[in-house]
PDB file of C-alpha atoms in Angstrom:
ATOM      1  CA  MET A   1     -17.820  44.483 -75.753  1.00  0.00           C
ATOM      2  CA  ARG A   2     -20.870  43.095 -74.124  1.00  0.00           C
ATOM      3  CA  VAL A   3     -19.328  39.664 -74.230  1.00  0.00           C
ATOM      4  CA  ALA A   4     -16.221  40.989 -72.528  1.00  0.00           C
ATOM      5  CA  ASN A   5     -18.295  42.808 -69.912  1.00  0.00           C
ATOM      6  CA  THR A   6     -20.363  39.699 -69.298  1.00  0.00           C
ATOM      7  CA  PHE A   7     -17.184  37.693 -68.992  1.00  0.00           C
ATOM      8  CA  THR A   8     -15.663  40.268 -66.621  1.00  0.00           C
ATOM      9  CA  HIS A   9     -18.895  40.465 -64.627  1.00  0.00           C
ATOM     10  CA  SER A  10     -19.024  36.670 -64.418  1.00  0.00           C
ATOM     11  CA  ASN A  11     -15.423  36.548 -63.152  1.00  0.00           C
ATOM     12  CA  LYS A  12     -16.216  39.142 -60.473  1.00  0.00           C
ATOM     13  CA  GLU A  13     -19.201  37.088 -59.280  1.00  0.00           C
ATOM     14  CA  ASN A  14     -17.030  33.971 -59.119  1.00  0.00           C
ATOM     15  CA  ASP A  15     -14.366  35.922 -57.209  1.00  0.00           C
ATOM     16  CA  VAL A  16     -16.983  37.166 -54.738  1.00  0.00           C
ATOM     17  CA  ASN A  17     -18.440  33.658 -54.332  1.00  0.00           C
ATOM     18  CA  ASN A  18     -14.977  32.144 -53.938  1.00  0.00           C
ATOM     19  CA  ASN A  19     -14.090  34.831 -51.418  1.00  0.00           C
ATOM     20  CA  ARG A  20     -17.277  34.166 -49.430  1.00  0.00           C
ATOM     21  CA  SER A  21     -16.628  30.433 -49.571  1.00  0.00           C
ATOM     22  CA  GLY A  22     -13.040  31.022 -48.469  1.00  0.00           C
ATOM     23  CA  ASN A  23     -14.227  33.183 -45.585  1.00  0.00           C
ATOM     24  CA  PHE A  24     -16.717  30.505 -44.624  1.00  0.00           C
ATOM     25  CA  ARG A  25     -14.008  27.844 -44.705  1.00  0.00           C
ATOM     26  CA  ASN A  26     -11.582  30.118 -42.833  1.00  0.00           C
ATOM     27  CA  GLY A  27     -14.291  30.878 -40.256  1.00  0.00           C
ATOM     28  CA  ARG A  28     -14.911  27.173 -39.766  1.00  0.00           C
ATOM     29  CA  ALA A  29     -11.169  26.605 -39.422  1.00  0.00           C
ATOM     30  CA  ALA A  30     -10.928  29.439 -36.900  1.00  0.00           C
ATOM     31  CA  ARG A  31     -13.786  27.962 -34.852  1.00  0.00           C
ATOM     32  CA  THR A  32     -12.125  24.546 -34.944  1.00  0.00           C
ATOM     33  CA  ILE A  33      -8.842  26.034 -33.730  1.00  0.00           C
ATOM     34  CA  VAL A  34     -10.583  27.974 -30.930  1.00  0.00           C
ATOM     35  CA  CYS A  35     -12.504  24.855 -29.852  1.00  0.00           C
ATOM     36  CA  GLY A  36      -9.280  22.854 -29.860  1.00  0.00           C
ATOM     37  CA  LEU A  37      -7.556  25.485 -27.713  1.00  0.00           C
ATOM     38  CA  LEU A  38     -10.476  25.525 -25.257  1.00  0.00           C
ATOM     39  CA  VAL A  39     -10.428  21.735 -24.926  1.00  0.00           C
ATOM     40  CA  GLY A  40      -6.665  21.862 -24.356  1.00  0.00           C
ATOM     41  CA  LEU A  41      -7.099  24.532 -21.680  1.00  0.00           C
ATOM     42  CA  VAL A  42      -9.782  22.523 -19.876  1.00  0.00           C
ATOM     43  CA  LEU A  43      -7.581  19.407 -19.912  1.00  0.00           C
ATOM     44  CA  ALA A  44      -4.599  21.401 -18.617  1.00  0.00           C
ATOM     45  CA  VAL A  45      -6.636  22.831 -15.722  1.00  0.00           C
ATOM     46  CA  ALA A  46      -8.025  19.373 -14.891  1.00  0.00           C
ATOM     47  CA  GLY A  47      -4.501  17.956 -14.978  1.00  0.00           C
ATOM     48  CA  MET A  48      -3.254  20.660 -12.606  1.00  0.00           C
ATOM     49  CA  ALA A  49      -6.143  19.976 -10.216  1.00  0.00           C
ATOM     50  CA  SER A  50      -5.481  16.237 -10.164  1.00  0.00           C
ATOM     51  CA  ALA A  51      -1.751  16.835  -9.793  1.00  0.00           C
ATOM     52  CA  GLN A  52      -2.466  18.794  -6.606  1.00  0.00           C
ATOM     53  CA  GLU A  53      -4.047  15.668  -5.109  1.00  0.00           C
ATOM     54  CA  THR A  54      -0.822  13.789  -4.557  1.00  0.00           C
ATOM     55  CA  THR A  55      -0.413  10.357  -3.068  1.00  0.00           C
ATOM     56  CA  ASP A  56       1.208  10.844   0.304  1.00  0.00           C
ATOM     57  CA  LEU A  57       1.087   7.320   1.694  1.00  0.00           C
ATOM     58  CA  LYS A  58       1.472   3.944   0.017  1.00  0.00           C
ATOM     59  CA  PHE A  59       1.212   0.448   1.399  1.00  0.00           C
ATOM     60  CA  ARG A  60       2.507  -2.583  -0.528  1.00  0.00           C
ATOM     61  CA  GLY A  61       1.775  -6.027   0.838  1.00  0.00           C
ATOM     62  CA  GLY A  62      -0.217  -7.089   3.847  1.00  0.00           C
ATOM     63  CA  ILE A  63       0.179  -9.030   7.060  1.00  0.00           C
ATOM     64  CA  GLY A  64      -2.651 -11.255   8.271  1.00  0.00           C
ATOM     65  CA  VAL A  65      -3.553 -11.021  11.926  1.00  0.00           C
ATOM     66  CA  ILE A  66      -1.857 -13.283  14.439  1.00  0.00           C
ATOM     67  CA  PRO A  67      -4.109 -12.839  17.469  1.00  0.00           C
ATOM     68  CA  VAL A  68      -1.566 -13.569  20.200  1.00  0.00           C
ATOM     69  CA  THR A  69       1.906 -12.109  20.581  1.00  0.00           C
ATOM     70  CA  GLY A  70       2.924 -14.238  23.517  1.00  0.00           C
ATOM     71  CA  VAL A  71       1.963 -16.375  26.502  1.00  0.00           C
ATOM     72  CA  ALA A  72       3.588 -15.829  29.889  1.00  0.00           C
ATOM     73  CA  ALA A  73       4.800 -18.716  32.072  1.00  0.00           C
ATOM     74  CA  ASN A  74       1.707 -18.296  34.250  1.00  0.00           C
ATOM     75  CA  GLY A  75      -0.548 -18.715  31.163  1.00  0.00           C
ATOM     76  CA  THR A  76      -1.383 -15.029  30.702  1.00  0.00           C
ATOM     77  CA  VAL A  77      -2.007 -14.338  27.020  1.00  0.00           C
ATOM     78  CA  THR A  78      -0.841 -11.111  25.395  1.00  0.00           C
ATOM     79  CA  LEU A  79      -3.165 -10.111  22.562  1.00  0.00           C
ATOM     80  CA  ASN A  80      -1.815  -8.518  19.385  1.00  0.00           C
ATOM     81  CA  VAL A  81      -3.488  -5.122  19.971  1.00  0.00           C
ATOM     82  CA  VAL A  82      -2.546  -2.481  17.373  1.00  0.00           C
ATOM     83  CA  ARG A  83      -3.360   1.200  17.984  1.00  0.00           C
ATOM     84  CA  GLY A  84      -5.942   0.156  20.567  1.00  0.00           C
ATOM     85  CA  VAL A  85      -7.737  -2.235  18.163  1.00  0.00           C
ATOM     86  CA  ASN A  86      -8.108  -5.861  19.263  1.00  0.00           C
ATOM     87  CA  PRO A  87      -7.191  -8.671  16.886  1.00  0.00           C
ATOM     88  CA  ALA A  88      -9.649 -11.038  15.258  1.00  0.00           C
ATOM     89  CA  GLY A  89      -8.959 -14.753  15.177  1.00  0.00           C
ATOM     90  CA  PRO A  90      -6.280 -15.831  12.664  1.00  0.00           C
ATOM     91  CA  TRP A  91      -6.795 -14.378   9.154  1.00  0.00           C
ATOM     92  CA  ARG A  92      -4.422 -14.431   6.191  1.00  0.00           C
ATOM     93  CA  ILE A  93      -4.116 -12.025   3.259  1.00  0.00           C
ATOM     94  CA  ALA A  94      -2.459 -12.843  -0.087  1.00  0.00           C
ATOM     95  CA  ASP A  95      -1.756  -9.256  -1.157  1.00  0.00           C
ATOM     96  CA  LEU A  96      -2.634  -5.659  -0.371  1.00  0.00           C
ATOM     97  CA  ASP A  97      -2.000  -2.452  -2.294  1.00  0.00           C
ATOM     98  CA  ALA A  98      -3.174   0.876  -0.849  1.00  0.00           C
ATOM     99  CA  ALA A  99      -2.671   4.589  -1.445  1.00  0.00           C
ATOM    100  CA  VAL A 100      -3.888   7.603   0.512  1.00  0.00           C
ATOM    101  CA  THR A 101      -3.861  11.116  -0.983  1.00  0.00           C
ATOM    102  CA  SER A 102      -3.277  14.388   0.800  1.00  0.00           C
ATOM    103  CA  TYR A 103      -7.060  14.990   0.695  1.00  0.00           C
ATOM    104  CA  GLY A 104      -7.859  11.716   2.458  1.00  0.00           C
ATOM    105  CA  ARG A 105      -8.929   9.688  -0.594  1.00  0.00           C
ATOM    106  CA  ILE A 106      -8.054   6.051  -0.025  1.00  0.00           C
ATOM    107  CA  ARG A 107      -7.832   3.279  -2.593  1.00  0.00           C
ATOM    108  CA  VAL A 108      -7.232  -0.260  -1.380  1.00  0.00           C
ATOM    109  CA  LYS A 109      -7.032  -3.455  -3.398  1.00  0.00           C
ATOM    110  CA  GLY A 110      -6.882  -6.592  -1.269  1.00  0.00           C
ATOM    111  CA  ARG A 111      -6.627 -10.209  -2.364  1.00  0.00           C
ATOM    112  CA  GLY A 112      -7.322 -13.419  -0.509  1.00  0.00           C
ATOM    113  CA  LEU A 113      -8.394 -12.158   2.911  1.00  0.00           C
ATOM    114  CA  LEU A 114      -9.600 -15.451   4.389  1.00  0.00           C
ATOM    115  CA  LEU A 115      -9.992 -17.199   7.738  1.00  0.00           C
ATOM    116  CA  ALA A 116      -6.825 -19.049   8.739  1.00  0.00           C
ATOM    117  CA  ALA A 117      -8.254 -21.231  11.533  1.00  0.00           C
ATOM    118  CA  GLY A 118     -11.379 -22.996  12.765  1.00  0.00           C
ATOM    119  CA  ASN A 119     -14.179 -24.751  10.922  1.00  0.00           C
ATOM    120  CA  GLY A 120     -14.532 -21.896   8.430  1.00  0.00           C
ATOM    121  CA  ILE A 121     -10.846 -21.986   7.432  1.00  0.00           C
ATOM    122  CA  GLY A 122     -10.280 -20.793   3.864  1.00  0.00           C
ATOM    123  CA  THR A 123     -13.581 -18.873   3.665  1.00  0.00           C
ATOM    124  CA  ASN A 124     -14.463 -15.208   3.893  1.00  0.00           C
ATOM    125  CA  ALA A 125     -16.904 -15.959   6.760  1.00  0.00           C
ATOM    126  CA  GLY A 126     -19.438 -13.654   5.047  1.00  0.00           C
ATOM    127  CA  ALA A 127     -17.476 -10.686   6.376  1.00  0.00           C
ATOM    128  CA  SER A 128     -17.343  -7.076   5.301  1.00  0.00           C
ATOM    129  CA  VAL A 129     -14.314  -4.883   5.933  1.00  0.00           C
ATOM    130  CA  PHE A 130     -13.234  -1.269   6.167  1.00  0.00           C
ATOM    131  CA  ALA A 131      -9.848   0.460   6.278  1.00  0.00           C
ATOM    132  CA  THR A 132      -8.615   2.591   9.149  1.00  0.00           C
ATOM    133  CA  LEU A 133      -5.541   4.806   8.814  1.00  0.00           C
ATOM    134  CA  PHE A 134      -3.935   5.692  12.129  1.00  0.00           C
ATOM    135  CA  CYS A 135      -1.686   8.759  12.322  1.00  0.00           C
ATOM    136  CA  GLY A 136       0.611   9.609  15.205  1.00  0.00           C
ATOM    137  CA  PRO A 137       2.265   7.653  18.014  1.00  0.00           C
ATOM    138  CA  ALA A 138       0.539   4.537  19.361  1.00  0.00           C
ATOM    139  CA  ASN A 139      -0.589   6.177  22.621  1.00  0.00           C
ATOM    140  CA  ALA A 140      -2.129   9.221  20.875  1.00  0.00           C
ATOM    141  CA  ALA A 141      -2.999   8.010  17.356  1.00  0.00           C
ATOM    142  CA  THR A 142      -5.949   9.476  15.489  1.00  0.00           C
ATOM    143  CA  ALA A 143      -8.190   7.100  13.491  1.00  0.00           C
ATOM    144  CA  HIS A 144      -9.510   7.845   9.985  1.00  0.00           C
ATOM    145  CA  SER A 145     -11.834   5.221   8.471  1.00  0.00           C
ATOM    146  CA  SER A 146     -13.462   4.316   5.162  1.00  0.00           C
ATOM    147  CA  ASN A 147     -16.916   2.889   4.593  1.00  0.00           C
ATOM    148  CA  ARG A 148     -17.497  -0.862   4.605  1.00  0.00           C
ATOM    149  CA  VAL A 149     -17.313  -3.212   1.624  1.00  0.00           C
ATOM    150  CA  ALA A 150     -18.196  -6.906   1.425  1.00  0.00           C
ATOM    151  CA  LEU A 151     -15.479  -9.477   0.847  1.00  0.00           C
ATOM    152  CA  ASP A 152     -15.760 -11.469  -2.373  1.00  0.00           C
ATOM    153  CA  VAL A 153     -16.053 -15.260  -1.966  1.00  0.00           C
ATOM    154  CA  ASP A 154     -12.298 -15.585  -2.583  1.00  0.00           C
ATOM    155  CA  GLY A 155     -11.514 -12.838  -0.039  1.00  0.00           C
ATOM    156  CA  ASP A 156     -10.802 -10.113  -2.612  1.00  0.00           C
ATOM    157  CA  PHE A 157     -12.023  -6.555  -1.976  1.00  0.00           C
ATOM    158  CA  ARG A 158     -11.678  -2.983  -3.220  1.00  0.00           C
ATOM    159  CA  ILE A 159     -12.116   0.219  -1.259  1.00  0.00           C
ATOM    160  CA  ASN A 160     -12.339   3.551  -3.086  1.00  0.00           C
ATOM    161  CA  ASP A 161     -13.492   6.127  -0.572  1.00  0.00           C
ATOM    162  CA  VAL A 162     -12.646   9.251   1.408  1.00  0.00           C
ATOM    163  CA  LEU A 163     -11.467   8.763   4.981  1.00  0.00           C
ATOM    164  CA  SER A 164     -13.554  10.233   7.766  1.00  0.00           C
ATOM    165  CA  PRO A 165     -12.531  12.328   9.514  1.00  0.00           C
ATOM    166  CA  ALA A 166      -9.920  13.618   7.069  1.00  0.00           C
ATOM    167  CA  PRO A 167      -6.389  12.715   8.163  1.00  0.00           C
ATOM    168  CA  PRO A 168      -3.832  15.430   8.906  1.00  0.00           C
ATOM    169  CA  THR A 169      -1.683  16.686   6.035  1.00  0.00           C
ATOM    170  CA  ALA A 170       1.357  15.022   7.606  1.00  0.00           C
ATOM    171  CA  CYS A 171       0.507  11.544   8.915  1.00  0.00           C
ATOM    172  CA  ASP A 172       3.361  10.547  11.220  1.00  0.00           C
ATOM    173  CA  THR A 173       3.970   6.848  11.966  1.00  0.00           C
ATOM    174  CA  PRO A 174       1.082   5.688   9.745  1.00  0.00           C
ATOM    175  CA  GLU A 175      -0.588   2.354  10.368  1.00  0.00           C
ATOM    176  CA  LEU A 176      -3.231   0.927   8.025  1.00  0.00           C
ATOM    177  CA  LEU A 177      -5.558  -1.751   9.380  1.00  0.00           C
ATOM    178  CA  ILE A 178      -8.204  -3.713   7.498  1.00  0.00           C
ATOM    179  CA  ARG A 179     -10.951  -4.249  10.031  1.00  0.00           C
ATOM    180  CA  ASN A 180     -14.110  -6.287  10.467  1.00  0.00           C
ATOM    181  CA  GLY A 181     -17.065  -4.290   9.182  1.00  0.00           C
ATOM    182  CA  ALA A 182     -19.405  -5.693  11.819  1.00  0.00           C
ATOM    183  CA  GLY A 183     -19.424  -5.482  15.594  1.00  0.00           C
ATOM    184  CA  SER A 184     -16.334  -4.234  17.391  1.00  0.00           C
ATOM    185  CA  GLY A 185     -14.191  -3.650  14.281  1.00  0.00           C
ATOM    186  CA  VAL A 186     -11.357  -6.013  15.249  1.00  0.00           C
ATOM    187  CA  TRP A 187      -8.480  -6.066  12.768  1.00  0.00           C
ATOM    188  CA  PHE A 188      -7.948  -8.746  10.102  1.00  0.00           C
ATOM    189  CA  ALA A 189      -4.833  -7.467   8.319  1.00  0.00           C
ATOM    190  CA  ALA A 190      -2.310  -4.622   8.285  1.00  0.00           C
ATOM    191  CA  GLY A 191      -0.718  -2.822   5.350  1.00  0.00           C
ATOM    192  CA  ILE A 192       3.061  -2.729   4.977  1.00  0.00           C
ATOM    193  CA  PRO A 193       4.223   0.892   4.475  1.00  0.00           C
ATOM    194  CA  ASP A 194       6.026   1.508   1.178  1.00  0.00           C
ATOM    195  CA  LEU A 195       8.959   3.662   2.269  1.00  0.00           C
ATOM    196  CA  LYS A 196      10.511   4.104  -1.192  1.00  0.00           C
TER     197      LYS A 196
END
C-alpha cells in the first residue's frame, strides 16, 4: 500500500509540476501574443498617421533657365522672369523629381544642374540651391521656400525639408523653382508639374 501511495503521491507531484510548467509556458505564450498585438497596433497607428500626409504635388523633369525670352527690334531684352524671380545666366538640368505633401514637406532630387555658358561651363560654379514653391496666379503668388543645400561637383543635389512658410492646403497654379542659394536667389531651373 505504501508503494501505491508513494506512486500516487509521486504522480500528483508530477501533475502539479507539469501544470505549473504548462501555466508558465502558457503565460509566456500569452505575453508573446499581447506583445505582438501591441506592436501591430503601433504600426497600424503609424501607418494611418503617415497616410494622412499625402503627396499633393509632384514634379517630374526639369527645365534649365534660359535667361532671355526675346529681344525687340530696338534691342530691348525681355528677361525670363518667373513669379517675380529674375533668371540666372544659362543653366541646364539633366533631371528633377520633386514631391510636396499637404503639410509642406518637400523632397527634391536633382541631377546635373550645371552652368551652360561662360568660362565655367559644365561646372557647378560652387553654388548652393534651394527650392521655392509658388502657389496662386503670377501676379499674386505666395512663395514657400526650403533651406539651402550645396550642389555636388556633378550638379546633383537632394532637398528634404519643410517649406517655410507652409503652403496653403490647395496650391493653385503651382510653380517650383530651383534657385541660387546666395545673393538675390535668381532661378536656375524649374520643375515640370506631373499632372497624372
